[in-house]
Coordinates of C-alpha atoms and ligand atoms in Angstrom, one line a residue:
X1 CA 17.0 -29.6 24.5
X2 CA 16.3 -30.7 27.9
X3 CA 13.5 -29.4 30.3
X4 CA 15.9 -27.5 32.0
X5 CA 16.8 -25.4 29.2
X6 CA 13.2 -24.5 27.2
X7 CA 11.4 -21.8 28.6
X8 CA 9.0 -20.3 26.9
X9 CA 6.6 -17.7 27.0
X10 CA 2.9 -16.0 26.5
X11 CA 3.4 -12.3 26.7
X12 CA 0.2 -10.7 25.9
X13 CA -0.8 -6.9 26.2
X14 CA -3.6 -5.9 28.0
X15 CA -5.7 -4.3 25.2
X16 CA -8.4 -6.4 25.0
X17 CA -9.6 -9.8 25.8
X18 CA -8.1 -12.6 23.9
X19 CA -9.6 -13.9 20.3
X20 CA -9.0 -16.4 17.9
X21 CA -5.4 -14.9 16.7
X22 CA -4.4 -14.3 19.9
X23 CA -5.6 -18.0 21.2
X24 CA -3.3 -19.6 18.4
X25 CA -0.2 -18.1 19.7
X26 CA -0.9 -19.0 23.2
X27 CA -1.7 -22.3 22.3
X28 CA 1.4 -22.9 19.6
X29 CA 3.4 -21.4 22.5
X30 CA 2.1 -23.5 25.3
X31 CA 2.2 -26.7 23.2
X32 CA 6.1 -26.4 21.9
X33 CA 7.2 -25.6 25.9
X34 CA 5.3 -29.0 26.9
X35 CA 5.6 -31.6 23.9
X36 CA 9.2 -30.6 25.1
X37 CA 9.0 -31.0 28.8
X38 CA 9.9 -27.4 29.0
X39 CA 8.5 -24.4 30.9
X40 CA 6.0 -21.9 30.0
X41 CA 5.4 -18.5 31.4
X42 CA 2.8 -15.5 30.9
X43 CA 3.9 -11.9 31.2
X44 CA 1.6 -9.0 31.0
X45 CA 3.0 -7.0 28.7
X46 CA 1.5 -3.5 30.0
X47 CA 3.7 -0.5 29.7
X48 CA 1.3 1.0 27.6
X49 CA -1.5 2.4 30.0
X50 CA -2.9 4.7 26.9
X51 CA -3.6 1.7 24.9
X52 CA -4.6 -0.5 27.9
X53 CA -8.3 -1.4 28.8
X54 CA -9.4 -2.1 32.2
X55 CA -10.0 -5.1 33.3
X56 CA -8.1 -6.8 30.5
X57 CA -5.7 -8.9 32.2
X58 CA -8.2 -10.9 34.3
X59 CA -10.2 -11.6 31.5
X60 CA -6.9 -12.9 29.2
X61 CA -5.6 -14.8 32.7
X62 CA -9.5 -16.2 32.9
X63 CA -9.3 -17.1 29.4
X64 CA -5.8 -18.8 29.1
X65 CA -7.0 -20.7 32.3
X66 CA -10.5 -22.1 31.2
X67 CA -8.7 -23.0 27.9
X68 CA -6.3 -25.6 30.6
X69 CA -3.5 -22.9 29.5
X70 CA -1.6 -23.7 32.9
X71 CA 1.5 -21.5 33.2
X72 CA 4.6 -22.1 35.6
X73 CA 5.7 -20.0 38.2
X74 CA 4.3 -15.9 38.7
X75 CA 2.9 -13.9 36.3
X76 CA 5.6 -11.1 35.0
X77 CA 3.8 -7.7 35.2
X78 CA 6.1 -5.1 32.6
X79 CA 4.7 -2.9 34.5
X80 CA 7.0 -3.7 37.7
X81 CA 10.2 -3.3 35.3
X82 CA 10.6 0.0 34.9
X83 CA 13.7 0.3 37.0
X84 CA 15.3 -2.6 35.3
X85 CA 14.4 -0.7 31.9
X86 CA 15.7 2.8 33.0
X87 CA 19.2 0.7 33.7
X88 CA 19.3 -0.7 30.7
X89 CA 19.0 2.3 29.0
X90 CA 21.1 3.8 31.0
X91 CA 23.8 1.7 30.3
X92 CA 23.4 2.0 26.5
X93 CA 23.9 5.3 26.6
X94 CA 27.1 5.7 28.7
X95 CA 28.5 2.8 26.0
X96 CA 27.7 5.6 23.4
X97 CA 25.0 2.8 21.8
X98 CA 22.5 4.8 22.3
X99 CA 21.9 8.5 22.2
X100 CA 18.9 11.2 22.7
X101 CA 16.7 12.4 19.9
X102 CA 14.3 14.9 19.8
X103 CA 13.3 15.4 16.1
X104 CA 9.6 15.8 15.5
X105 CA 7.7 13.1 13.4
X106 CA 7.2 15.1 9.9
X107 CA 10.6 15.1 9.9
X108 CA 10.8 11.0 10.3
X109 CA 8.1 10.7 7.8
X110 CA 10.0 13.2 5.5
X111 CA 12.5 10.6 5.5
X112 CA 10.4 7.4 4.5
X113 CA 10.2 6.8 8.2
X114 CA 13.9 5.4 8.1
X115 CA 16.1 7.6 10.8
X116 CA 19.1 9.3 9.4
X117 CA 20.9 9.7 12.6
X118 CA 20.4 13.4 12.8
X119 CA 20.6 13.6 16.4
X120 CA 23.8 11.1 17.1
X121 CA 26.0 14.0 17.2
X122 CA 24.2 16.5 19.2
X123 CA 24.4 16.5 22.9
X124 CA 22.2 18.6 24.8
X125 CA 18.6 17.6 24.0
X126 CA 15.3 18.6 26.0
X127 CA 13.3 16.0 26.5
X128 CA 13.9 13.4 24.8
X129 CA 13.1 10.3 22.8
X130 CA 16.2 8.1 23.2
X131 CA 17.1 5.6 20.1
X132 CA 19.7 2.6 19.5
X133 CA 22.0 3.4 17.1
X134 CA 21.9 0.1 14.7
X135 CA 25.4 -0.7 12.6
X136 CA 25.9 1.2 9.6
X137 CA 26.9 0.3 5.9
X138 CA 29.7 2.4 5.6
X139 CA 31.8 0.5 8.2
X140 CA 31.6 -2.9 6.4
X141 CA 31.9 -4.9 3.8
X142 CA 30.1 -8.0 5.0
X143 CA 27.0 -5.8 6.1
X144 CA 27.1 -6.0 9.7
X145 CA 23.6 -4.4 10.1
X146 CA 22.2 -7.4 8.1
X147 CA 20.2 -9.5 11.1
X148 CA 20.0 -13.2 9.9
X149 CA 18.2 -16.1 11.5
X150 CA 16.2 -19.6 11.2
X151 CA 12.9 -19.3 12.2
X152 CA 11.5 -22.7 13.4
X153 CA 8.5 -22.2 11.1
X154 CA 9.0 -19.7 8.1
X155 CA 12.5 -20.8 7.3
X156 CA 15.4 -17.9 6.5
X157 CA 14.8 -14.6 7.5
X158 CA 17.2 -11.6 7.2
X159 CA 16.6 -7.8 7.4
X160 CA 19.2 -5.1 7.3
X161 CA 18.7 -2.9 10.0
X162 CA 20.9 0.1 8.5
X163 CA 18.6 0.4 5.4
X164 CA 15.2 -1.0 6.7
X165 CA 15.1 0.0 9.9
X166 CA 17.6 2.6 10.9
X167 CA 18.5 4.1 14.7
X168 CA 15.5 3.0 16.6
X169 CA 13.5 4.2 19.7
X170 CA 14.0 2.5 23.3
X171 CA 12.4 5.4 25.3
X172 CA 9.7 7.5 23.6
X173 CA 9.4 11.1 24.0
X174 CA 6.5 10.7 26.4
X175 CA 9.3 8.8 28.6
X176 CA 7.2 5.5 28.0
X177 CA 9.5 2.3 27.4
X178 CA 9.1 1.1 23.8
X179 CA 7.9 -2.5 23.4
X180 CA 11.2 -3.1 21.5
X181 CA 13.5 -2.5 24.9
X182 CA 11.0 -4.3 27.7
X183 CA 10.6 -7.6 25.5
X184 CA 14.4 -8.2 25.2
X185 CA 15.6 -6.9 28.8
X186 CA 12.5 -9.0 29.7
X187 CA 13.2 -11.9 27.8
X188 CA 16.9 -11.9 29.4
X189 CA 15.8 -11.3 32.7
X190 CA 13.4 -14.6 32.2
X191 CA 15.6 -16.8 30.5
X192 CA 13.6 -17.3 27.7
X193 CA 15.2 -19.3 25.2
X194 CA 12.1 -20.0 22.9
X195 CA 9.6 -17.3 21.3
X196 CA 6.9 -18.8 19.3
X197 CA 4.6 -15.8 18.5
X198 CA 2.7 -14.5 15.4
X199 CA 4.3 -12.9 12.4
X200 CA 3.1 -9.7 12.8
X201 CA 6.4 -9.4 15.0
X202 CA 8.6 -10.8 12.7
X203 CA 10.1 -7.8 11.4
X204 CA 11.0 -7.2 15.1
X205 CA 13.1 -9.7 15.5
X206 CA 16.4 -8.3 14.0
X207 CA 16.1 -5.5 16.2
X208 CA 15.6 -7.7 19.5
X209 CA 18.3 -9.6 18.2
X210 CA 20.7 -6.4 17.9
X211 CA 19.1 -5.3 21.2
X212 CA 19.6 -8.2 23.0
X213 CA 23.1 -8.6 21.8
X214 CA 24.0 -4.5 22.6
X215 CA 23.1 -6.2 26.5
X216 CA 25.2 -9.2 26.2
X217 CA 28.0 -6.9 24.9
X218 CA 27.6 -5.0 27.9
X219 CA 27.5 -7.6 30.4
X220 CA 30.4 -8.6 28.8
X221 CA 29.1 -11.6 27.7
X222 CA 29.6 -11.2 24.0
X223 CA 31.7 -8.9 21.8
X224 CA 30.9 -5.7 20.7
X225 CA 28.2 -5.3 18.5
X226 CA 29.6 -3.2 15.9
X227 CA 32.9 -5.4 16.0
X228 CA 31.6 -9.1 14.5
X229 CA 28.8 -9.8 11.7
X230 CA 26.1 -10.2 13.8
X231 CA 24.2 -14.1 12.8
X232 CA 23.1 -15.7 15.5
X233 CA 21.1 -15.0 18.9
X234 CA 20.7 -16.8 21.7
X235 CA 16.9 -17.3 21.5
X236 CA 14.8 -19.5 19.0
X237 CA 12.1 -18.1 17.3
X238 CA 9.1 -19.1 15.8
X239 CA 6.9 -17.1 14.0
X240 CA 2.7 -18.2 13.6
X241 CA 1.1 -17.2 10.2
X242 CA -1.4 -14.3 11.8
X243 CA -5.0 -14.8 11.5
X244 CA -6.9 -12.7 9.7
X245 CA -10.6 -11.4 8.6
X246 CA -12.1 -11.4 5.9
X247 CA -11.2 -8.1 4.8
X248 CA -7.7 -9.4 5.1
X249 CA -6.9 -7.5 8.5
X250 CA -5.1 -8.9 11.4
X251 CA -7.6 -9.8 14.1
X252 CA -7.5 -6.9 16.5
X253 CA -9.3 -5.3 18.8
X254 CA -9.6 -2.0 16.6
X255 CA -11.2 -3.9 13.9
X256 CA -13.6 -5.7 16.3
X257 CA -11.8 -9.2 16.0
X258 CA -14.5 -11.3 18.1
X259 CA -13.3 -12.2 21.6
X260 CA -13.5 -15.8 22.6
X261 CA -16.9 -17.0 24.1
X262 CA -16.8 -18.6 27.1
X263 CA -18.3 -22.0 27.3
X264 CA -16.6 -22.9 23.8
X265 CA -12.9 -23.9 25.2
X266 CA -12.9 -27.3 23.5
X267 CA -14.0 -26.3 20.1
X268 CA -11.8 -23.1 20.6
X269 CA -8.9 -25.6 21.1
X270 CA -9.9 -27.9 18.1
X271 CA -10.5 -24.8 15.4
X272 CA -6.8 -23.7 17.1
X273 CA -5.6 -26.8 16.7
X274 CA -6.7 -27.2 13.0
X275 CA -5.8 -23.9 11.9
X276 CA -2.2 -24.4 12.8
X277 CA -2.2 -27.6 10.7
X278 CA -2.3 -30.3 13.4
X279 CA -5.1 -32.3 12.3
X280 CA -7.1 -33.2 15.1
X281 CA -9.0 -36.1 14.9
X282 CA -12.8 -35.3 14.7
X283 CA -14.2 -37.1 17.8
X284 CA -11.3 -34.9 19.6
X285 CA -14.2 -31.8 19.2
X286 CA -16.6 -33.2 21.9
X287 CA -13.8 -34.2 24.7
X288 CA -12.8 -32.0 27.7
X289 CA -9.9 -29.9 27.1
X290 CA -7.5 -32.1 29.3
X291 CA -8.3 -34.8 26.5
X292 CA -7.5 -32.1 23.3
X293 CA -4.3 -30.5 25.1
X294 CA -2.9 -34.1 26.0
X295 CA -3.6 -35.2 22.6
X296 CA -1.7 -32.5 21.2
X297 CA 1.0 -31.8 23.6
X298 CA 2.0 -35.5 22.2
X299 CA 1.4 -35.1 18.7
X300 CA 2.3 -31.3 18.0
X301 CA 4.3 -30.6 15.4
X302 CA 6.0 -27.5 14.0
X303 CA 6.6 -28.7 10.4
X304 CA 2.4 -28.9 10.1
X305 CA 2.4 -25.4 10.4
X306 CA 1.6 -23.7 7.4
X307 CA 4.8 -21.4 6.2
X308 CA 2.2 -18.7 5.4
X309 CA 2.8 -15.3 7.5
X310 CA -0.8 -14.6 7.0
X311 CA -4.2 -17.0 7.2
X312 CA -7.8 -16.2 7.7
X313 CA -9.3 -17.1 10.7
X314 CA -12.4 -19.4 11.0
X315 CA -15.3 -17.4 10.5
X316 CA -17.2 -18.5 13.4
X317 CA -15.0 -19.4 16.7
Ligands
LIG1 N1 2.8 -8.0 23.8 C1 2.9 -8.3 22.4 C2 1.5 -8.3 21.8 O1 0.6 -8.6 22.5 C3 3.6 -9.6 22.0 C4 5.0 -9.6 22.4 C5 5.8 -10.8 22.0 O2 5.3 -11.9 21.9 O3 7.0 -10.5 21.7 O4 1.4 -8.2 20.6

């Protein structure tokens, strides 16, 4: 892997400021792209303006920066993608991957939540939600819903979309993109080819992976979907253990995770650095935070992480 060819990526959404959980995965993030001379870029992740909070994104890009979290190149607002979405989508649907759906949600949840493709056959829908339909069993021996891949941190991971998953939403009924669709066309667009995030997204990945490979198939870049076992993807993903409180919850802003305080950057770093198994040598605590983030842009390593998808975080950062 040269410097040419890692990019990686921060993509937070703007729904609070950041906090300890959220700190690890920009730092993990930031440190793989540099101890590998790669790039590292920050996109605003907000599609979502019911679940945004004003004022949000200055206080993450504030925070990123006073931690010496220096990204390359502009900032990526999702929110300026909408057209590049609506194409996407667009083209799904006239390749028959993806279709409109307008059943309501007691009848989802009547089915365990897993979609039985109800609406794949119907065509003239009001308003609706639209959904990728995801491989299923009956056409296959060798499963080709099941998603496989290596994560650089947790090891083999595998999920079969058909029975886990089932046909699922791009464009919800409100017309809002899902956070599904903009991540991989977004991804693509920024030639990401490492994600190092927390695992509360692992059991996204199949379906980017599916997603991203629906695109490829129409850009002609790859074969059908639904004609080869589907194994590999193009990105490399790893996935953080997610910190958690003491009441075993991931650190959000709905459970009042505590957001960062400013004036603590270095020992931020150092309790980051810690948690995510890097050992940090004490006297590191006290230095600036070009002294911590040189230190461990040269000695980060992926193996110390612990293979745990969930840790608590330190009580007092
Ligand atoms: N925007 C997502 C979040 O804040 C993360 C997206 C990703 O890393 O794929 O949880």
């Amino acid at each position: 892997m040269t410097s040419a060819t890692y990019i990686g990526r921060f993509a937070p959404s703007p729904t609070g400021p950041l906090h300890f959980g959220s700190l690890v995965c920009a730092l993990a993030s930031f440190l793989d792209a540099r101890h590998q001379a790669g790039r590292w870029l920050v996109r605003i992740e907000d599609i979502d303006p019911p679940r945004e909070i004003s004022g949000a994104t200055t206080t993450i890009l504030r925070q990123l920066s006073d931690h010496g979290l220096t990204w390359d190149g502009e900032l990526l607002y999702q929110s300026t993608r909408t057209e590049a979405y609506r194409e996407a989508i667009a083209a799904l649907q006239s390749a028959h991957l993806a279709y409109s759906c307008d059943c309501p949600r007691q009848r989802i949840n009547s089915l365990g939540g897993i979609y039985d493709g109800y609406c794949r056959q119907r065509t003239v829908i009001e308003n609706p939600a639209i959904r990728l339909q995801v491989p299923s069993e009956s056409k296959a021996r060798e499963p080709e819903a099941t998603i496989k891949f290596d994560d650089l941190i947790m090891g083999h991971y595998m999920q079969n979309l058909c029975s886990e998953i089932g046909d699922f939403i791009i464009q919800r009924r409100d017309q809002l993109f899902s956070y599904q669709l903009a991540v991989v066309v977004d991804d693509r667009f920024q030639n990401i080819s490492h994600i190092i995030r927390g695992a509360d997204l692992i059991d996204s990945t199949p379906r980017q992976i599916f997603l991203q490979e629906c695109l490829e198939s129409l850009s002609g870049k790859h074969p059908a979907p639904t004609g080869s076992p589907l194994t590999s993807s193009p990105l490399t993903y790893g996935h953080l253990p997610m910190a958690i409180n003491a009441e075993g919850q991931k650190l959000s802003k709905q459970n009042h995770a505590a957001a960062l305080v400013a004036g603590k950057e270095s020992q931020n770093l150092w309790l980051a650095l810690q948690w995510l198994g890097q050992q940090p040598p004490d006297q590191l605590k006290n230095e600036s935070i070009s002294r911590i983030l040189d230190w461990a842009i040269s000695n980060w390593s992926l193996n110390a992480i612990p293979k745990q998808l969930a840790m608590p975080a330190p009580s007092h950062y």
